[in-house]
PDB file of C-alpha atoms in Angstrom:
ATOM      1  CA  UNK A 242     -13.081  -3.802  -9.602  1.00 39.00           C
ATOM      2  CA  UNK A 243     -13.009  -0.431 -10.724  1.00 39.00           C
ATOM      3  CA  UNK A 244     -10.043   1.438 -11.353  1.00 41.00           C
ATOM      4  CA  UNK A 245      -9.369   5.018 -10.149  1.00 42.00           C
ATOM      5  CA  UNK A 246      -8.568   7.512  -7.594  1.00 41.00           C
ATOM      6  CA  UNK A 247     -10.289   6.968  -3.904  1.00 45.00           C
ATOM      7  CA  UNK A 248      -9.957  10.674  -2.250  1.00 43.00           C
ATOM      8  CA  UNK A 249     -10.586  11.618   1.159  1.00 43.00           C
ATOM      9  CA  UNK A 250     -10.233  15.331   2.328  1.00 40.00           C
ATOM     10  CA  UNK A 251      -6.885  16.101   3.381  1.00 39.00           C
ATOM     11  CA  UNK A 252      -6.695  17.977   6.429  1.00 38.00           C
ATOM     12  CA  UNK A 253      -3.412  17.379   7.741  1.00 38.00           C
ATOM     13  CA  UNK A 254      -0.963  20.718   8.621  1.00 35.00           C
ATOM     14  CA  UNK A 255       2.003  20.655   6.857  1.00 35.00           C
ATOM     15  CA  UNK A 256       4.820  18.778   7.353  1.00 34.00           C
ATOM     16  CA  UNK A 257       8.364  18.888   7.340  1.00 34.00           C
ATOM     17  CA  UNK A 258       9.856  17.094   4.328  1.00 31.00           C
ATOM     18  CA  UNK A 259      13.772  15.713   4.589  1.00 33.00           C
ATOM     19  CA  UNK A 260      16.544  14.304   2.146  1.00 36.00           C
ATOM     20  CA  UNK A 261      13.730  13.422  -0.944  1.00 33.00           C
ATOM     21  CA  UNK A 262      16.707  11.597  -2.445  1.00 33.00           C
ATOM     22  CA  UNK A 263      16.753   8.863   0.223  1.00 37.00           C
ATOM     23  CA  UNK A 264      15.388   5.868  -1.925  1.00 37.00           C
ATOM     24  CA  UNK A 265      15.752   2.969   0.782  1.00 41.00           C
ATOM     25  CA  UNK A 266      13.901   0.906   3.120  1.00 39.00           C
ATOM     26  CA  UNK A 267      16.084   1.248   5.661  1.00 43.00           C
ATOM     27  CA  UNK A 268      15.655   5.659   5.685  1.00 47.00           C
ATOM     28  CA  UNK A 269      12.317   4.798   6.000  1.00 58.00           C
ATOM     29  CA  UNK A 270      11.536   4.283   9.561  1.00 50.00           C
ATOM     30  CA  UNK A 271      10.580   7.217  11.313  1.00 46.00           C
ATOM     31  CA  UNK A 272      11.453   8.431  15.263  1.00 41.00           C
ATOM     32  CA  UNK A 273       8.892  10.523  16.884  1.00 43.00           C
ATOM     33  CA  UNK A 274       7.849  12.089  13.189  1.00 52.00           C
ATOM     34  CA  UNK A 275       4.949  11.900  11.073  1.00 58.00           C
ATOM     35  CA  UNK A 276       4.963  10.052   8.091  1.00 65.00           C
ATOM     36  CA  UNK A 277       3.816  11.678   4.762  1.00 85.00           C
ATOM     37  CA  UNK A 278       3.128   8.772   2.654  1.00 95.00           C
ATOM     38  CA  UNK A 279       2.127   5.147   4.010  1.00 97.00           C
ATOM     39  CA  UNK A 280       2.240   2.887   2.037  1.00 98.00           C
ATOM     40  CA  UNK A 281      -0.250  -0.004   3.210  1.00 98.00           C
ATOM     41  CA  UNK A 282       1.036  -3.680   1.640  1.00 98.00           C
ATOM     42  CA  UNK A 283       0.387  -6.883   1.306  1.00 97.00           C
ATOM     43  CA  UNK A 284      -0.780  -9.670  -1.533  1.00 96.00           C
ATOM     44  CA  UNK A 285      -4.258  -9.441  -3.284  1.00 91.00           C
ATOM     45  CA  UNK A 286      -7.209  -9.742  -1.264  1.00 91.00           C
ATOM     46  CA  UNK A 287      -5.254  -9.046   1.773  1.00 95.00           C
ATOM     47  CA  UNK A 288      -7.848  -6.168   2.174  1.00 95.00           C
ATOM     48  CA  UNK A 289      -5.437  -3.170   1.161  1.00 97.00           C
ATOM     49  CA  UNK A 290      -7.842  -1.094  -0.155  1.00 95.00           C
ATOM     50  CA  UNK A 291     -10.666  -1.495   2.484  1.00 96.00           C
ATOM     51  CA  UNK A 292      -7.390  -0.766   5.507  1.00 98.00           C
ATOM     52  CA  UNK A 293      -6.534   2.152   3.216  1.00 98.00           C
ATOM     53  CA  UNK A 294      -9.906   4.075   2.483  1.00 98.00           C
ATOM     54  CA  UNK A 295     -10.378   3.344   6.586  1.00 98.00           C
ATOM     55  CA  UNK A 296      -7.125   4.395   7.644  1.00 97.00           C
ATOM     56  CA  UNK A 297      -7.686   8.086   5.361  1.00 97.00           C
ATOM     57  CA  UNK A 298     -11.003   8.295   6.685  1.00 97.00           C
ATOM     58  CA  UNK A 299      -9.659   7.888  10.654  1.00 96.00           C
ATOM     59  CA  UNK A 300      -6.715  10.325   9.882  1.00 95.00           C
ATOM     60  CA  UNK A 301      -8.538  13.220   7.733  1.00 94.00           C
ATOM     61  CA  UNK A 302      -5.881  12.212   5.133  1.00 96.00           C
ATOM     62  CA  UNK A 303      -5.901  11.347   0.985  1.00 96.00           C
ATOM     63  CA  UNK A 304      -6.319   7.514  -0.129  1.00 98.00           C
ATOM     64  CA  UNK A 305      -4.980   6.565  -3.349  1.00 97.00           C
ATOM     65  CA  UNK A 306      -5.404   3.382  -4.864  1.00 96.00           C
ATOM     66  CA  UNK A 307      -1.758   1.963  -6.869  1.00 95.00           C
ATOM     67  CA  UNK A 308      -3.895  -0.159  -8.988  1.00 90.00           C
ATOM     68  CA  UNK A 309      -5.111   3.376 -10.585  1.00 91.00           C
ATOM     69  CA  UNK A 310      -1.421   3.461 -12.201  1.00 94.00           C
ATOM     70  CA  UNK A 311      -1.539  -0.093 -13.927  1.00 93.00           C
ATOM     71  CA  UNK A 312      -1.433   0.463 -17.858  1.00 91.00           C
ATOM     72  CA  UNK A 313      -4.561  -0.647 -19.539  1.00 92.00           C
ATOM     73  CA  UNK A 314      -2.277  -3.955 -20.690  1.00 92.00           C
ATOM     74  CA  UNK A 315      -1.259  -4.898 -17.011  1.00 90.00           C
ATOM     75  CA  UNK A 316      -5.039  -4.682 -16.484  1.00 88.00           C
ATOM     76  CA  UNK A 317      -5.642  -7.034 -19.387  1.00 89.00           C
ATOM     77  CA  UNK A 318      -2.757  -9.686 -18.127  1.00 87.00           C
ATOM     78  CA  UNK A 319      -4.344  -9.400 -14.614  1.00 79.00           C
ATOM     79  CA  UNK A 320      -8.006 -10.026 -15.829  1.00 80.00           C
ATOM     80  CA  UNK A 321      -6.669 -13.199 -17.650  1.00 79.00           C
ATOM     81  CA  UNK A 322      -4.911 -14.558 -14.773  1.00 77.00           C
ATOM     82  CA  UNK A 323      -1.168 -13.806 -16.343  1.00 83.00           C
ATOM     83  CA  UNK A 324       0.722 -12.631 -13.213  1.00 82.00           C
ATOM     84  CA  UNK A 325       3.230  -9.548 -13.816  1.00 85.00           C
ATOM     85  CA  UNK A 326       6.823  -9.942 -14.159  1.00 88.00           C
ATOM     86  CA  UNK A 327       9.151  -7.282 -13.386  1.00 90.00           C
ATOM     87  CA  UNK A 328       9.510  -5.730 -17.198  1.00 93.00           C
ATOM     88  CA  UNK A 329       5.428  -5.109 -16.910  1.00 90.00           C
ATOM     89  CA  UNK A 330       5.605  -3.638 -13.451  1.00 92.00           C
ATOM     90  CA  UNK A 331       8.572  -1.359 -13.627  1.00 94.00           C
ATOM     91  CA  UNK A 332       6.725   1.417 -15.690  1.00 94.00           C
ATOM     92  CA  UNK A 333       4.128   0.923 -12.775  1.00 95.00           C
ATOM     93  CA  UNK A 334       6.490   1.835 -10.470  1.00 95.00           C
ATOM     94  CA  UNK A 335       7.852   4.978 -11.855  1.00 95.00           C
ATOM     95  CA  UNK A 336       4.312   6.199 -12.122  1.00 95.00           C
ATOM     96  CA  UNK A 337       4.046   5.529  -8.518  1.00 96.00           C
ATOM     97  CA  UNK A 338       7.729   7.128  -7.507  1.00 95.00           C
ATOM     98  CA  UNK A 339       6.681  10.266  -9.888  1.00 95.00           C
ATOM     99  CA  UNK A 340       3.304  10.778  -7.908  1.00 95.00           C
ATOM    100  CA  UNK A 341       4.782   9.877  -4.272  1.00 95.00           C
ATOM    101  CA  UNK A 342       7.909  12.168  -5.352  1.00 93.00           C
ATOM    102  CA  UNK A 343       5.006  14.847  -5.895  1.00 93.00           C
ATOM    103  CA  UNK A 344       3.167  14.306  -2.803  1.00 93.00           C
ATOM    104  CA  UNK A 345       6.545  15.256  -0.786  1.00 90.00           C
ATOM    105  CA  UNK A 346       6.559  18.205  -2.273  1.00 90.00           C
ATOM    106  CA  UNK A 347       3.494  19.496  -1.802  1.00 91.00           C
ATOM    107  CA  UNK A 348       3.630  18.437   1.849  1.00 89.00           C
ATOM    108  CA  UNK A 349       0.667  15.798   1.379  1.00 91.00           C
ATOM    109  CA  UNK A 350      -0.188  13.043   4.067  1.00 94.00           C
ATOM    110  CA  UNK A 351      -1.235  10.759   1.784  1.00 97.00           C
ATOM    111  CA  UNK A 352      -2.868   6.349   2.559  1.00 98.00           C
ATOM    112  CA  UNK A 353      -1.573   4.629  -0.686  1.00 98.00           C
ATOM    113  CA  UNK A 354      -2.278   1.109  -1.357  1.00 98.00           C
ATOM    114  CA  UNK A 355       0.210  -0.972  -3.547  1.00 97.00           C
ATOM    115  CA  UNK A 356       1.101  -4.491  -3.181  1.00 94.00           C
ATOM    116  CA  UNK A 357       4.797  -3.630  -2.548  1.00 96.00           C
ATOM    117  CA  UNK A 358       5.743  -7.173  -2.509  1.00 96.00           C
ATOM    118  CA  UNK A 359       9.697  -7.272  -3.395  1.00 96.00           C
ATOM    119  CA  UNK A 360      11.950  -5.071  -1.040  1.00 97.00           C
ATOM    120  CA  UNK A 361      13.500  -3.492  -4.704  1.00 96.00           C
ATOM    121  CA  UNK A 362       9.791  -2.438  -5.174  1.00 96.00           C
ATOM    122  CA  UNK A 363       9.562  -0.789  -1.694  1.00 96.00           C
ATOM    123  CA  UNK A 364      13.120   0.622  -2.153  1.00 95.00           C
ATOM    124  CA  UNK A 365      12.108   2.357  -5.194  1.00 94.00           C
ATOM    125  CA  UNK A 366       8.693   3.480  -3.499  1.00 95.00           C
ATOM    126  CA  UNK A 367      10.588   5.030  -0.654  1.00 93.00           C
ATOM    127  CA  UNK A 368      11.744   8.346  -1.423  1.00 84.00           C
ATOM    128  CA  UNK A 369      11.627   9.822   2.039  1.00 75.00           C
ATOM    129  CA  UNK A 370      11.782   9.234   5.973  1.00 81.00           C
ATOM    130  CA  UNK A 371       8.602  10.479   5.928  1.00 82.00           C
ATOM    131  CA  UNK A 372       7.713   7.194   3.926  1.00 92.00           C
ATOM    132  CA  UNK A 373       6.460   4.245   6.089  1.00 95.00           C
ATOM    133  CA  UNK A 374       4.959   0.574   5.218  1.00 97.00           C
ATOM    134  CA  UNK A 375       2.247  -1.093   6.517  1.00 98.00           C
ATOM    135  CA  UNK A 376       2.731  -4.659   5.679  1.00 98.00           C
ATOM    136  CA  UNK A 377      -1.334  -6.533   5.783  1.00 98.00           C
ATOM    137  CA  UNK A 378      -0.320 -10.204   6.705  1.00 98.00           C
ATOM    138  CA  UNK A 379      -2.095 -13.215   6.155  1.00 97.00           C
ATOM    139  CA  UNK A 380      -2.053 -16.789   5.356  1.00 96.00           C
ATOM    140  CA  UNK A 381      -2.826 -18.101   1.905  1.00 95.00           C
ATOM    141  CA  UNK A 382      -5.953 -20.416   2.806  1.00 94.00           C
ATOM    142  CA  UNK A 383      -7.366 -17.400   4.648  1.00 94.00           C
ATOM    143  CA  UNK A 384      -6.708 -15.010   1.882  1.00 93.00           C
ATOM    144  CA  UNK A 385      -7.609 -17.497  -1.185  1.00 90.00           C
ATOM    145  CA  UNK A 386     -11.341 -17.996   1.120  1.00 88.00           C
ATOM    146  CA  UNK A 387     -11.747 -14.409   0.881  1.00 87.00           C
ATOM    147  CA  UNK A 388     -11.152 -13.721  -2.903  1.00 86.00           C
ATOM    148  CA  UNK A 389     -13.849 -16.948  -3.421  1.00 82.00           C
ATOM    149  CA  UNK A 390     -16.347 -14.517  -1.859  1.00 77.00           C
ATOM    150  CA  UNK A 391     -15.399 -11.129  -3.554  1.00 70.00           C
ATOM    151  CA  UNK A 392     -17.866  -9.972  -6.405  1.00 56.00           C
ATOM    152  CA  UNK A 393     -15.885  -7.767  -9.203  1.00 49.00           C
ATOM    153  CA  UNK A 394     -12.486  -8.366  -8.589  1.00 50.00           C
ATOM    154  CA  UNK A 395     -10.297  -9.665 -11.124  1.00 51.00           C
ATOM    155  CA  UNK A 396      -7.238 -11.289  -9.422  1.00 57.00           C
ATOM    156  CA  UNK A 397      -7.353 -14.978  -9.814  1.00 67.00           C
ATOM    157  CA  UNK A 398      -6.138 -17.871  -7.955  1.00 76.00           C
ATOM    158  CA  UNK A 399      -3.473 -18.091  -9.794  1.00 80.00           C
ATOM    159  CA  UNK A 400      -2.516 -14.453  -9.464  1.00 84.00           C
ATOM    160  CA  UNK A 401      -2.625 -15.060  -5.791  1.00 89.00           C
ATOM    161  CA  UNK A 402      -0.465 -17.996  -6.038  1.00 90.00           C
ATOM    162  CA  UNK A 403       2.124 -15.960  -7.617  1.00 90.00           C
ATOM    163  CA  UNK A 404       2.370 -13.020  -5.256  1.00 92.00           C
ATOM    164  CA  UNK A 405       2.664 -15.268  -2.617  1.00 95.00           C
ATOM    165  CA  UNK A 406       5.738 -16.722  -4.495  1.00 95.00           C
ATOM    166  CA  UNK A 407       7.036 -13.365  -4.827  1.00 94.00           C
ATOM    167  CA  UNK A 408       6.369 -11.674  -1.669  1.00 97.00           C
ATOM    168  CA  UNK A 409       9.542 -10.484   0.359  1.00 97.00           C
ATOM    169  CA  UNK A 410       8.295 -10.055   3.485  1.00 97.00           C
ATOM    170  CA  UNK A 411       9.465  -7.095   5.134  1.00 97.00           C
ATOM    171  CA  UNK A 412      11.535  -6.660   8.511  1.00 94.00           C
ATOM    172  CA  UNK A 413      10.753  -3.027   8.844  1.00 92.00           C
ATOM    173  CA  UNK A 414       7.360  -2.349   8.278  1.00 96.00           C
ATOM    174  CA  UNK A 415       4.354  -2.135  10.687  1.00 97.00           C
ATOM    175  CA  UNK A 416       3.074  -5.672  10.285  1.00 98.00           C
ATOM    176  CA  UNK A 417      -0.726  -6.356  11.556  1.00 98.00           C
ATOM    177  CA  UNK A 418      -2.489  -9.879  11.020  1.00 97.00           C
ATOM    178  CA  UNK A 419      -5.697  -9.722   9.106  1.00 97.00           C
ATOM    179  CA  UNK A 420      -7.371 -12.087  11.106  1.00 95.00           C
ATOM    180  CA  UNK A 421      -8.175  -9.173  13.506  1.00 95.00           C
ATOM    181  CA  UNK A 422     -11.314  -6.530  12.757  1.00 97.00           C
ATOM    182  CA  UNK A 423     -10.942  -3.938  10.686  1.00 97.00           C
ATOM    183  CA  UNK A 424     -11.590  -1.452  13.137  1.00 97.00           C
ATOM    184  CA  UNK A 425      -8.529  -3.401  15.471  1.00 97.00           C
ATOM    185  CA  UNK A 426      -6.393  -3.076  12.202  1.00 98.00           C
ATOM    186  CA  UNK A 427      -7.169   0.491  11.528  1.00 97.00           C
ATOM    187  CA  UNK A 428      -6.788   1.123  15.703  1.00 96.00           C
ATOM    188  CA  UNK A 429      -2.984  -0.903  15.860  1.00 96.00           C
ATOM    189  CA  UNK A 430      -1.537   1.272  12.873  1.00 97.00           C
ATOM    190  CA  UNK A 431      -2.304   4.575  13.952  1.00 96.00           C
ATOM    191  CA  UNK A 432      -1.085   3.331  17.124  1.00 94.00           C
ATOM    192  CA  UNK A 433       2.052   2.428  15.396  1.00 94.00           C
ATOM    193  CA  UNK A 434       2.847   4.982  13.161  1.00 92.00           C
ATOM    194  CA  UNK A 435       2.406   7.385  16.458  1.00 89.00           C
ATOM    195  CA  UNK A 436       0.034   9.713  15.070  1.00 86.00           C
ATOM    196  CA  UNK A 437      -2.723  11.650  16.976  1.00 81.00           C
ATOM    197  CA  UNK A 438      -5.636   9.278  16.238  1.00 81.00           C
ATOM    198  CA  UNK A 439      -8.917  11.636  15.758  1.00 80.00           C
ATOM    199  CA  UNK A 440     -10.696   8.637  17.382  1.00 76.00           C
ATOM    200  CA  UNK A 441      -8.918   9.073  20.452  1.00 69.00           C
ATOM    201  CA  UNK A 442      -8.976   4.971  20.552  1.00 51.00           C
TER     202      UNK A 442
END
């Protein structure tokens, strides 16, 4: 897989931004507002990327890829199967608050894609009501079938095997089942998040 920034045209007017220093989950569910950043989750190979490029493209808005914030070591330890503990992802995760804190001020709509898996990790990605998960579920024989037929991507079985131990699932995210088309995955989030879909599906 290559690394990097995936950027579709942002279009979207500007938005109103409120308390930045709200950091948790539980400010981050939104009533009859439109969210800034979403945050689309999930394990590897739950399709996070392919959802989030989609989900920019439907809405007109920017799609960045978290993976693009992984030091060149964390992409050495993934390559060679050696899942990340928390000491190896933190620095990850300020890169990711710094950017998201920047994209609230500047008012950007912005599809990120980031594995999210531990509620600390989402609390610490959530700096605004504006903020708002997306949470891909899946089951691990479906998932592990789909990484066995993936060309270029580096996350191994056993990588998968310890995400799975590590995901916190989350009660307060829009959860949709993978199982469904991408198009049906792409439709029941914007339906979700309650934002005019371009579509008009």
């Amino acid at each position: 897989m290559t690394l990097g920034f995936w950027v579709v045209p942002l279009l979207a007017p500007n938005l109103l931004i409120s308390d930045k220093r709200s950091k948790h989950a539980s400010a981050c569910r939104l009533v009859g507002r439109t969210p800034v950043i979403v945050v689309v989750m999930g394990v590897t190979g739950s399709g996070k990327t392919t959802i989030g490029v989609l989900l920019a493209q439907r809405l007109a808005w920017e799609f960045v890829d978290a993976d693009s914030f992984h030091s060149p070591e964390n992409v050495e330890k993934i390559r060679h199967g050696i899942p990340l503990d928390d000491a190896a992802r933190a620095p990850w995760l300020k890169a990711l608050r710094n950017a998201i804190e920047g994209w609230v001020a500047q008012h950007k709509s912005v599809v990120l894609a980031c594995s999210a898996l531990k509620k600390s990790y989402r609390d610490e990605l959530c700096i605004a009501k504006e903020t708002r998960f997306v949470y891909l579920k899946g089951s691990y024989d479906l998932i592990y079938q789909r990484l066995r037929h993936r060309h270029g991507h580096f996350a191994s079985e056993t990588i998968l095997a310890s995400q799975f131990a590590a995901l916190e699932e989350p009660d307060d995210a829009i959860t949709v089942d993978i199982d469904l088309s991408e198009d049906a995955i792409v439709t029941e989030i914007v339906r979700q998040l309650g934002v005019p879909d371009p579509k008009g599906a």
